[in-house]
């Protein structure tokens, strides 16, 4: 990516923006954009382009009739949406957990793991086919795992391994389809729960009947019923028991000497049970209740064929497990072969898992770097490390929160975000973007990253942490980067730390028609060194007044004569109108060593008149530079002087010498008392609002001047001049 052409119209407040960025100069461009200029609109436009959603495109959301345009060309071709990444630490919906696997999974180990599981799954597939025939279940694997699984990590193989010893050569072969009784929607279970009283009555009647049977019995702890009888029949159906000379003797003395006699007695006893009038009546209640539910037709047919299944269904979950054990017992040999093969492979799988944990070096580095750079009260943990590496599952991130006074407490994402401060939340979201960036590093494709005021709300320690990350990204050949900010300190620091050339550092302005313009970045270095070097330009000479005045205040005191003289340049005092440029220049030369031997061409001019004339010339500039600070300082001082001139004229009895500080405010409050209904109050309010910080400029604070529109100051100056 060498060239990026951007042509935007009517995109979220950007009326028009057309610019071509040359990435052969630098992989990174830094853009300072005052609030309301273009930063958020620019980032949001690119974010929507990256999502490539036909239903959600950049537009003007207020004036829907305005036709949007968002042509983005990379080397004269339409940009690929996938290459765009907008990093906005306010975007709490962004989750890059699914990208962690791309930089954690070892290719070699993953291939070994996949080969083993391919073999196991092929064998399992053949086994499942036979299990489907036995169970007649539509999804017998899922049904089995859901029945026996205690947590989501239990695999089919592990569950079968636990049950393999419960399989028997003697089993019940059920004639019903599994899902006719254990349906996916749970309708049978709901019915049984709803009609628990009728079902219990049926079971109690059944137990009462078998207690009187000469064959079936109910004891305190156990029941010898149809299931147990069938198990006996299964175990001796080949007659070998009787051929060995054995026989059964029932409680009443009846002797049974062959399988046919045993089966006959059992069938007679079952019929006696089913023909019992009480049991019939109770079953009829169950049957009627089932008939009222159209979704239980299949289940109704099952119990009509075998009424005694209702006895087993009194414990639904237990019966379900018994059914599966019997299904697997039907194909016990195949199940045993599958599990034997799995146990042989399990040793190798465990070795691979152990090796895979060593592949966590990059993750450890990312997290340790994050924790060392950012001052946050949490540590990040991945709870499903093996599954990310070997199964490429999404990372399950957890967090150990600690206030450093007690032991850490494990938190999930939602709980953590409810605890964290605004700045700490932003640090968390930055971490999410770091995962995304690490993932993109491996793609070998160029990415366009847009940082949208990522350091906002950070304290200084965390602000420098994100700058370090940006610096590292700037040094990577695979990324092209825009850094957007309205934080002037962040702007200067990034320019310095990244050592960006001046021709890739920009400032933006926006016209009345919402057209965004790009300008060469200013004030990356010390502004006052620039001022002193260019002292002989009227705008800068005027701008130095407040700076030198502050130097005197810091080094001496406010009672110093030179300090008071400079104050008379910023407020209307008795001596203000008599001051010349030379009077002020002498103070400069006395305080600024670099100017001690300098001269000035307009030294004889009246100082106040120079300020007003310069302000007038700024207002008349046809192509005024909207960024340079000297225009704004000069206008702010001129506005203050014209406002005080008006106030003093309206308050002729007021003693100016009695005002020792905040003169404009004192004059304004007195004016409000005298003229509370004056139409001029609105203009004077704006003077008090817009000029104080802009006049008292010092080395530590001049961002408000950068943000303020020079056109607003021009309008206010002209309004102040028209006060009458």
XYZ file of C-alpha atoms in Angstrom:
724
model
C 0.000 0.000 0.000
C 1.813 3.074 -1.259
C -0.994 5.491 -1.951
C -4.359 6.132 -0.303
C -6.881 8.438 -1.975
C -9.814 9.526 0.171
C -12.851 11.259 -1.286
C -15.692 11.739 1.219
C -18.910 13.722 1.006
C -21.773 13.917 3.505
C -20.364 11.318 5.871
C -21.417 11.911 9.484
C -20.772 15.665 9.480
C -17.942 15.731 6.942
C -19.400 17.797 4.123
C -16.392 17.216 1.917
C -12.909 15.765 2.354
C -10.587 15.000 -0.507
C -6.965 14.131 0.095
C -4.220 11.808 -1.100
C -1.843 10.250 1.426
C 1.554 9.081 0.237
C 2.714 6.159 2.381
C 6.104 6.089 0.674
C 6.920 9.050 2.928
C 5.907 7.282 6.112
C 3.862 4.300 7.269
C 2.152 6.585 9.796
C 0.249 9.860 9.546
C -0.592 11.910 12.636
C -3.676 14.152 12.453
C -4.666 16.679 15.103
C -8.379 17.421 14.698
C -10.106 19.844 17.086
C -13.418 18.641 18.482
C -16.192 18.760 15.910
C -13.824 18.916 12.943
C -13.620 15.433 11.442
C -11.998 12.864 13.746
C -15.022 10.830 14.846
C -16.731 11.156 11.452
C -13.596 9.974 9.658
C -13.145 6.971 11.959
C -16.820 6.034 11.823
C -16.848 6.177 8.032
C -13.888 3.808 7.778
C -15.364 1.536 10.441
C -18.592 1.100 8.453
C -16.631 0.495 5.257
C -14.685 -2.235 7.090
C -17.934 -3.933 8.166
C -19.140 -3.961 4.524
C -22.795 -4.057 5.569
C -25.109 -3.160 2.698
C -27.750 -2.054 5.223
C -25.458 0.289 7.134
C -23.371 2.630 4.997
C -21.778 6.020 5.746
C -24.282 8.843 5.391
C -25.450 12.162 6.804
C -27.783 11.031 9.573
C -29.340 14.453 10.055
C -29.890 15.567 6.465
C -30.901 12.320 4.805
C -31.394 13.972 1.407
C -27.666 14.671 1.118
C -26.077 11.994 -1.038
C -23.044 10.410 0.639
C -19.821 9.593 -1.161
C -17.051 7.435 0.269
C -14.497 6.527 -2.371
C -11.360 5.013 -0.842
C -8.677 3.883 -3.279
C -5.513 1.968 -2.428
C -2.984 2.254 -5.236
C -5.920 3.262 -7.504
C -8.011 0.184 -6.579
C -11.049 0.055 -4.287
C -9.955 -0.638 -0.738
C -10.523 -4.144 0.614
C -12.812 -3.692 3.663
C -10.990 -6.510 5.461
C -7.773 -4.521 5.574
C -9.333 -1.745 7.699
C -9.159 -1.795 11.495
C -10.569 1.155 13.432
C -9.364 1.234 17.027
C -11.746 3.143 19.251
C -11.344 2.445 22.959
C -14.972 3.515 23.470
C -16.141 0.544 21.392
C -17.118 -1.861 24.165
C -18.690 -4.258 21.668
C -15.364 -5.169 20.079
C -14.237 -8.656 21.075
C -11.123 -10.194 19.535
C -11.116 -13.361 21.644
C -11.727 -15.443 18.530
C -8.487 -14.107 17.005
C -6.266 -15.417 19.793
C -6.120 -18.892 18.293
C -4.502 -17.533 15.103
C -1.323 -16.640 16.931
C -1.352 -19.390 19.552
C -1.960 -22.549 17.533
C 1.216 -24.459 16.678
C 0.841 -25.765 13.147
C 2.873 -28.936 13.744
C 1.118 -29.907 16.963
C -2.264 -29.053 15.496
C -1.570 -31.358 12.533
C -0.587 -34.225 14.848
C -3.675 -33.649 16.960
C -5.919 -33.511 13.897
C -4.462 -36.722 12.425
C -5.210 -38.674 15.600
C -8.717 -37.272 15.875
C -9.367 -37.892 12.185
C -8.611 -41.571 12.764
C -10.698 -41.665 15.966
C -13.604 -39.800 14.407
C -13.647 -42.097 11.375
C -13.881 -45.094 13.699
C -16.466 -43.321 15.816
C -18.493 -42.534 12.688
C -18.802 -46.221 11.847
C -19.773 -46.970 15.434
C -22.422 -44.216 15.475
C -24.035 -45.722 12.375
C -24.607 -48.983 14.272
C -25.774 -47.087 17.361
C -28.377 -45.246 15.254
C -29.780 -48.571 14.072
C -30.081 -49.770 17.676
C -31.477 -46.549 19.196
C -33.354 -45.216 16.159
C -32.342 -41.777 17.494
C -31.937 -38.906 15.019
C -28.820 -37.658 16.821
C -27.657 -40.436 19.097
C -24.171 -38.976 19.740
C -25.544 -35.702 21.089
C -28.322 -37.488 22.992
C -25.792 -39.788 24.672
C -23.339 -37.022 25.609
C -26.145 -34.821 26.959
C -27.421 -37.709 29.081
C -24.109 -38.511 30.763
C -22.129 -35.256 30.511
C -21.432 -33.375 33.723
C -19.842 -30.360 31.984
C -19.280 -29.007 28.479
C -15.726 -30.422 28.316
C -16.812 -34.081 28.396
C -16.163 -35.710 25.023
C -18.020 -38.689 23.562
C -14.926 -40.854 24.022
C -14.420 -39.926 27.682
C -18.082 -40.511 28.505
C -18.100 -43.915 26.816
C -14.854 -44.807 28.608
C -16.582 -44.144 31.945
C -19.569 -46.351 31.037
C -17.797 -49.207 29.260
C -17.658 -51.403 32.395
C -21.437 -51.057 32.827
C -22.127 -52.745 29.482
C -23.430 -56.285 29.724
C -23.830 -59.330 27.528
C -27.356 -59.538 28.946
C -29.497 -56.564 27.916
C -33.055 -55.449 27.234
C -33.824 -54.807 23.599
C -36.298 -51.931 23.572
C -38.877 -51.913 20.817
C -39.641 -48.185 20.937
C -37.766 -45.404 19.128
C -35.589 -43.421 21.520
C -37.034 -40.029 20.598
C -40.610 -41.247 21.001
C -39.963 -41.373 24.742
C -37.014 -39.013 25.147
C -38.041 -36.350 22.644
C -35.785 -33.369 21.875
C -38.378 -30.767 22.922
C -38.837 -32.428 26.297
C -42.609 -32.751 25.894
C -42.715 -36.218 27.499
C -40.728 -34.991 30.503
C -43.034 -31.985 30.856
C -46.074 -34.264 30.699
C -44.690 -36.618 33.343
C -43.826 -33.729 35.652
C -47.267 -32.168 35.167
C -49.066 -35.487 35.851
C -46.765 -36.692 38.604
C -49.708 -37.450 40.929
C -51.418 -39.823 38.468
C -48.096 -41.491 37.647
C -47.297 -42.057 41.323
C -50.765 -43.560 41.816
C -50.039 -45.947 38.923
C -46.685 -46.939 40.446
C -48.215 -47.462 43.893
C -50.939 -49.682 42.438
C -48.287 -51.658 40.573
C -46.242 -52.162 43.745
C -49.344 -53.222 45.645
C -50.124 -55.869 43.011
C -46.631 -57.362 42.830
C -46.489 -57.546 46.615
C -49.244 -60.190 46.341
C -47.664 -62.001 43.393
C -46.200 -65.490 43.825
C -43.348 -64.477 41.520
C -42.827 -60.657 41.661
C -42.048 -59.020 45.008
C -41.687 -55.552 46.539
C -39.329 -55.237 49.527
C -38.314 -52.275 51.649
C -35.253 -51.447 49.576
C -35.754 -53.296 46.284
C -38.302 -54.441 43.762
C -38.198 -57.776 41.951
C -40.341 -56.896 38.957
C -40.586 -57.410 35.226
C -37.156 -55.929 34.518
C -35.419 -58.279 36.955
C -37.411 -61.259 35.665
C -36.431 -60.484 32.082
C -32.778 -60.269 33.124
C -33.015 -63.806 34.547
C -34.662 -65.088 31.375
C -31.915 -63.499 29.289
C -29.176 -65.160 31.300
C -30.614 -68.711 31.083
C -32.484 -68.691 27.782
C -30.112 -71.272 26.256
C -31.388 -73.864 28.855
C -27.827 -74.629 30.012
C -28.861 -73.736 33.571
C -31.509 -76.457 33.602
C -29.429 -78.962 31.653
C -26.828 -78.685 34.412
C -29.455 -80.114 36.791
C -30.489 -76.844 38.433
C -34.055 -75.678 38.976
C -36.023 -72.729 40.377
C -38.176 -73.108 43.474
C -40.719 -70.300 43.957
C -41.873 -68.980 47.314
C -45.035 -71.120 47.209
C -43.040 -74.308 46.489
C -43.614 -74.374 42.738
C -40.628 -75.961 40.944
C -39.495 -74.783 37.494
C -37.261 -77.135 35.521
C -37.032 -75.541 32.036
C -37.054 -72.140 30.350
C -40.485 -72.598 28.827
C -42.107 -73.047 32.242
C -40.330 -69.950 33.564
C -41.423 -67.788 30.608
C -45.013 -69.063 30.950
C -45.194 -68.163 34.668
C -43.699 -64.710 34.037
C -46.181 -63.950 31.226
C -49.107 -65.122 33.382
C -47.972 -62.912 36.241
C -47.574 -59.907 33.915
C -51.078 -60.431 32.556
C -52.437 -60.633 36.093
C -50.797 -57.277 36.793
C -52.107 -55.648 33.635
C -55.621 -57.040 34.172
C -55.892 -55.546 37.624
C -58.892 -53.185 37.686
C -57.242 -50.499 39.820
C -54.191 -50.435 37.558
C -56.412 -50.323 34.473
C -58.338 -47.332 35.842
C -55.139 -45.497 36.745
C -53.660 -46.229 33.317
C -56.839 -44.873 31.718
C -56.278 -41.583 33.525
C -52.739 -41.440 32.160
C -53.941 -42.394 28.701
C -56.647 -39.709 28.728
C -54.152 -37.066 29.798
C -51.791 -38.086 26.991
C -54.606 -38.030 24.440
C -55.234 -34.358 25.187
C -51.725 -33.506 23.960
C -51.245 -33.799 20.189
C -47.442 -33.651 20.554
C -47.434 -36.943 22.537
C -48.981 -39.199 19.867
C -45.792 -41.235 19.414
C -45.346 -41.607 23.172
C -49.006 -42.722 23.492
C -48.386 -45.552 21.032
C -45.310 -46.660 22.988
C -47.108 -47.053 26.346
C -50.149 -48.642 24.713
C -47.814 -51.407 23.542
C -46.048 -51.649 26.899
C -47.937 -50.111 29.815
C -45.270 -51.076 32.324
C -42.811 -48.560 30.834
C -44.651 -46.002 32.963
C -43.116 -47.696 36.004
C -39.611 -47.076 34.641
C -40.493 -43.507 33.679
C -41.256 -42.645 37.287
C -37.505 -41.834 37.404
C -37.094 -40.283 33.956
C -33.354 -39.510 34.038
C -32.401 -42.870 35.549
C -34.433 -44.720 32.907
C -32.817 -42.668 30.147
C -29.351 -43.735 31.332
C -30.461 -47.371 31.587
C -31.794 -47.238 28.022
C -28.420 -46.029 26.699
C -26.506 -48.677 28.633
C -28.733 -51.316 27.039
C -28.276 -49.770 23.564
C -24.500 -49.879 23.944
C -24.689 -53.386 25.369
C -26.298 -54.529 22.110
C -23.096 -53.491 20.320
C -20.758 -54.113 23.212
C -17.989 -55.619 21.091
C -17.833 -52.573 18.784
C -17.952 -50.194 21.779
C -15.101 -52.069 23.450
C -12.986 -51.957 20.282
C -13.581 -48.199 19.921
C -12.641 -47.441 23.523
C -9.568 -49.707 23.400
C -8.376 -47.759 20.345
C -9.108 -44.436 22.095
C -7.172 -45.458 25.222
C -4.170 -46.334 23.061
C -4.324 -42.908 21.365
C -5.103 -41.019 24.566
C -1.512 -41.290 25.785
C -0.282 -39.655 22.599
C -2.993 -36.980 22.783
C -2.027 -36.095 26.358
C 1.589 -35.726 25.250
C 0.533 -33.349 22.451
C -1.569 -31.301 24.882
C 1.399 -31.070 27.222
C 3.629 -29.906 24.360
C 1.019 -27.405 23.170
C 1.128 -25.578 26.489
C 4.743 -24.691 25.742
C 3.552 -22.900 22.603
C 2.038 -20.153 24.748
C 5.113 -17.927 24.583
C 3.547 -15.195 22.421
C 0.419 -15.035 24.554
C 2.570 -14.750 27.677
C 4.577 -11.967 26.075
C 1.467 -10.000 25.032
C -0.077 -10.217 28.490
C 3.112 -9.571 30.446
C 3.865 -6.546 28.259
C 0.326 -5.259 28.726
C 0.472 -5.756 32.497
C 3.881 -4.104 32.756
C 2.886 -1.070 30.664
C -0.678 -0.454 31.787
C -1.542 0.369 35.351
C -4.734 -1.695 35.742
C -6.085 -3.764 38.665
C -6.499 -7.026 36.743
C -4.519 -9.866 35.202
C -5.748 -11.771 32.152
C -6.111 -15.563 32.100
C -7.227 -17.989 29.388
C -9.238 -20.788 30.987
C -9.468 -23.020 27.884
C -5.886 -22.878 26.680
C -5.765 -26.418 25.252
C -8.971 -26.001 23.251
C -7.745 -22.755 21.678
C -4.497 -24.302 20.515
C -5.728 -27.703 19.405
C -9.394 -27.209 18.566
C -9.170 -23.542 17.532
C -12.024 -22.629 19.833
C -12.648 -19.028 20.869
C -10.621 -17.980 23.899
C -12.475 -17.915 27.177
C -10.885 -14.951 28.947
C -11.095 -14.546 32.692
C -9.584 -11.900 34.930
C -7.990 -11.880 38.362
C -9.030 -8.574 39.911
C -6.993 -7.229 42.802
C -6.861 -3.859 44.562
C -3.356 -4.833 45.746
C -4.570 -5.022 49.346
C -6.069 -8.501 49.180
C -5.974 -11.757 47.243
C -7.126 -11.667 43.582
C -10.755 -12.510 42.831
C -11.625 -14.224 39.532
C -14.065 -12.205 37.359
C -15.675 -12.715 33.977
C -15.770 -9.967 31.339
C -19.122 -8.450 32.330
C -18.327 -8.404 36.045
C -14.917 -6.866 35.400
C -16.252 -4.016 33.265
C -18.795 -3.146 35.956
C -15.920 -2.709 38.427
C -13.384 -0.790 36.330
C -13.093 2.976 36.014
C -13.531 4.679 32.653
C -9.793 4.777 31.983
C -9.328 1.153 33.109
C -12.160 0.057 30.811
C -10.415 1.759 27.897
C -7.228 -0.128 28.754
C -9.217 -3.376 28.651
C -10.603 -2.535 25.209
C -7.118 -1.636 23.996
C -6.070 -5.155 25.028
C -8.806 -6.575 22.762
C -7.391 -4.619 19.833
C -3.896 -5.898 20.623
C -5.168 -9.442 20.066
C -6.576 -8.345 16.706
C -3.296 -6.688 15.733
C -1.236 -9.757 16.711
C -3.538 -11.851 14.544
C -3.065 -9.492 11.597
C 0.713 -9.628 11.937
C 0.618 -13.239 10.773
C -1.554 -12.651 7.720
C 1.225 -11.103 5.556
C -1.430 -8.737 4.206
C -1.218 -4.976 4.603
C -3.612 -3.494 7.160
C -4.813 0.078 7.526
C -5.150 0.891 11.234
C -6.982 4.013 12.390
C -6.453 5.023 16.017
C -9.379 7.179 17.127
C -8.282 9.121 20.237
C -7.152 5.945 21.957
C -5.487 7.785 24.864
C -8.520 9.834 25.870
C -9.437 9.413 29.590
C -6.069 7.773 30.303
C -3.799 9.003 33.059
C -0.247 9.851 31.990
C 1.198 6.401 32.770
C -1.355 4.615 30.597
C -1.183 7.309 27.928
C 2.523 6.616 27.462
C 1.784 2.867 27.421
C -0.464 3.157 24.367
C 2.102 5.423 22.692
C 4.661 2.627 23.076
C 2.301 0.227 21.303
C 1.695 2.720 18.508
C 5.442 3.167 18.135
C 5.927 -0.603 17.744
C 3.156 -0.798 15.132
C 4.700 2.175 13.290
C 7.913 0.168 12.957
C 6.177 -2.840 11.357
C 6.157 -2.937 7.566
C 2.781 -4.722 7.422
C 0.774 -1.791 8.805
C -0.254 1.625 7.543
C -1.510 3.864 10.309
C -3.584 6.974 10.929
C -3.437 8.448 14.428
C -6.339 10.824 15.059
C -6.519 12.923 18.205
C -7.951 16.098 19.648
C -5.576 15.915 22.625
C -2.778 18.390 21.914
C -0.344 16.899 24.434
C -0.883 13.431 22.913
C -0.346 14.925 19.436
C 3.012 16.450 20.387
C 4.159 13.360 22.299
C 3.339 10.939 19.465
C 5.117 13.143 16.937
C 8.179 13.173 19.172
C 8.220 9.485 20.202
C 7.648 8.230 16.652
C 10.099 10.804 15.253
C 7.672 11.672 12.504
C 8.748 14.031 9.758
C 6.875 17.324 9.651
C 5.342 16.505 6.277
C 3.345 13.577 7.712
C 2.014 15.510 10.709
C -1.213 17.384 10.031
C -3.819 19.618 11.567
C -7.354 19.931 10.248
C -9.928 22.676 9.940
C -13.521 22.689 8.780
C -15.200 25.469 6.823
C -18.702 26.846 7.280
C -19.812 24.466 4.511
C -18.309 21.535 6.501
C -15.437 21.028 4.076
C -12.455 19.532 5.897
C -8.992 20.814 4.998
C -5.599 19.318 5.850
C -2.753 21.625 6.909
C 0.851 21.101 7.836
C 1.101 20.305 11.536
C 2.264 23.108 13.782
C 3.628 23.470 17.313
C 5.213 20.041 17.572
C 8.189 21.629 19.312
C 8.340 24.450 21.856
C 6.127 27.257 20.591
C 7.989 29.935 22.533
C 11.318 29.205 20.888
C 9.513 29.895 17.614
C 7.999 33.094 19.049
C 11.335 34.461 20.247
C 12.974 33.678 16.909
C 10.219 35.587 15.054
C 9.772 38.424 17.587
C 9.871 41.146 14.881
C 6.559 40.069 13.309
C 3.761 42.215 14.793
C 1.429 39.223 15.585
C 4.209 37.371 17.400
C 5.506 40.506 19.133
C 1.987 40.983 20.561
C 1.705 37.284 21.479
C 4.918 37.505 23.541
C 3.339 40.025 25.941
C 1.492 37.435 28.037
C 4.378 34.959 27.936
C 7.004 37.438 29.195
C 4.510 38.717 31.775
C 4.127 35.182 33.092
C 7.918 34.745 33.238
C 8.158 37.800 35.476
C 5.293 36.511 37.633
C 7.025 33.140 38.079
C 10.526 34.565 38.683
C 9.597 37.612 40.796
C 6.101 38.852 41.683
C 3.009 40.656 40.431
C 4.161 43.930 41.990
C 7.185 44.128 39.715
C 7.144 47.331 37.605
C 7.708 45.494 34.323
C 4.943 43.044 35.188
C 2.561 45.965 35.804
C 3.596 47.601 32.525
C 2.821 44.434 30.578
C -0.486 44.162 32.447
C -1.312 47.615 31.036
C -0.979 46.079 27.551
C -3.673 43.503 28.354
C -6.014 45.713 30.403
C -6.962 49.367 29.986
C -4.899 51.251 32.599
C -4.006 54.912 32.931
C -0.703 54.380 31.104
C -2.006 51.999 28.429
C -2.572 54.591 25.687
C 0.901 56.111 26.156
C 2.892 52.901 25.824
C 5.057 52.439 22.724
C 6.351 49.252 21.156
C 9.881 50.191 22.324
C 8.682 50.384 25.939
C 7.612 46.777 25.699
C 10.594 45.675 23.608
C 12.940 46.982 26.300
C 11.263 44.630 28.773
C 11.647 41.748 26.314
C 15.358 42.447 25.900
C 15.777 42.633 29.648
C 14.029 39.319 30.225
C 14.955 37.321 27.099
C 18.700 37.044 26.619
C 18.397 36.122 22.957
C 16.793 39.497 22.225
C 19.204 41.658 24.231
C 21.053 42.963 21.162
C 18.122 42.958 18.719
C 16.271 45.871 17.124
C 12.749 46.318 15.803
C 11.464 48.379 12.860
C 8.179 49.543 14.396
C 9.482 50.498 17.845
C 8.073 54.005 17.761
C 4.468 52.931 17.220
C 1.804 53.152 19.890
C 1.430 49.678 21.430
C -2.384 49.646 21.825
C -2.856 50.966 18.299
C -0.476 48.280 16.957
C -2.608 45.601 18.643
C -5.850 46.971 17.165
C -4.374 47.543 13.691
C -2.944 44.017 13.642
C -6.297 42.589 14.723
C -7.995 44.515 11.911
C -5.517 43.186 9.360
C -6.139 39.609 10.545
C -9.861 40.115 10.015
C -9.184 41.267 6.450
C -6.864 38.422 5.437
C -8.484 36.702 2.419
C -7.000 33.228 3.095
C -6.507 33.333 6.821
C -4.544 30.528 8.432
C -7.047 28.986 10.830
C -4.431 27.226 12.944
C -1.574 29.565 13.843
C -1.734 30.651 17.458
C -0.457 34.223 16.997
C -3.628 35.163 15.091
C -5.771 33.964 17.971
C -3.701 35.536 20.760
C -3.684 38.906 18.998
C -7.449 38.780 18.460
C -8.093 37.709 22.059
C -6.017 40.626 23.434
C -7.697 43.089 21.051
C -11.157 41.820 22.050
C -10.313 42.342 25.747
C -9.023 45.862 25.143
C -12.061 46.914 23.053
C -14.465 45.435 25.620
C -12.776 47.263 28.505
C -12.717 50.493 26.461
C -16.493 50.212 26.097
C -17.066 49.341 29.771
C -14.882 52.204 31.034
C -16.759 54.642 28.794
C -20.036 53.442 30.334
C -18.637 53.605 33.891
C -16.825 56.993 34.027
C -16.997 57.280 37.843
C -15.123 53.988 38.424
C -11.557 54.284 39.800
C -9.391 51.927 37.719
C -6.490 52.221 40.175
C -8.639 50.585 42.840
C -8.904 47.407 40.732
C -5.925 45.166 41.555
C -6.935 41.958 39.742
C -9.492 40.494 37.336
C -10.187 43.930 35.930
C -12.453 42.788 33.098
C -14.602 40.784 35.514
C -14.876 43.705 37.951
C -15.894 46.061 35.147
C -18.383 43.527 33.806
C -20.094 42.974 37.176
C -20.382 46.723 37.764
C -21.854 47.129 34.282
C -24.474 44.457 35.037
C -25.519 46.400 38.131
C -25.831 49.650 36.202
C -27.304 48.299 32.941
C -29.032 44.955 33.637
C -31.173 45.189 30.494
C -28.347 46.136 28.123
C -28.277 44.405 24.722
C -24.461 44.392 24.959
C -24.424 41.843 27.794
C -24.493 38.869 25.394
C -21.330 40.084 23.649
C -19.594 40.844 26.942
C -20.480 37.354 28.190
C -18.682 35.881 25.191
C -15.644 38.067 25.914
C -15.441 36.656 29.449
C -15.970 33.141 28.178
C -13.536 33.055 25.255
C -10.601 35.315 26.059
C -9.151 34.686 29.567
C -7.314 31.396 28.893
C -6.303 32.602 25.451
C -4.566 35.658 26.830
C -2.881 34.069 29.835
C -0.898 31.731 27.631
C 2.097 29.919 29.076
C 4.407 27.043 28.280
C 2.102 24.518 29.882
C -1.288 25.348 28.408
C -2.208 26.630 24.999
C -4.398 23.829 23.677
C -7.612 25.940 23.938
C -6.156 28.289 21.344
C -5.472 25.444 18.935
C -9.023 24.153 19.283
C -10.741 27.511 18.990
C -11.835 28.673 15.560
C -10.172 31.871 14.420
C -13.450 32.795 12.709
C -15.246 32.780 16.065
C -12.649 35.194 17.421
C -12.950 37.422 14.349
C -16.726 37.563 14.756
C -16.387 38.406 18.447
C -13.771 41.089 17.739
C -16.009 42.742 15.181
C -18.988 42.585 17.564
C -16.887 44.136 20.323
C -15.737 46.944 18.013
C -19.389 47.705 17.248
C -20.414 48.124 20.898
C -21.859 51.598 21.425
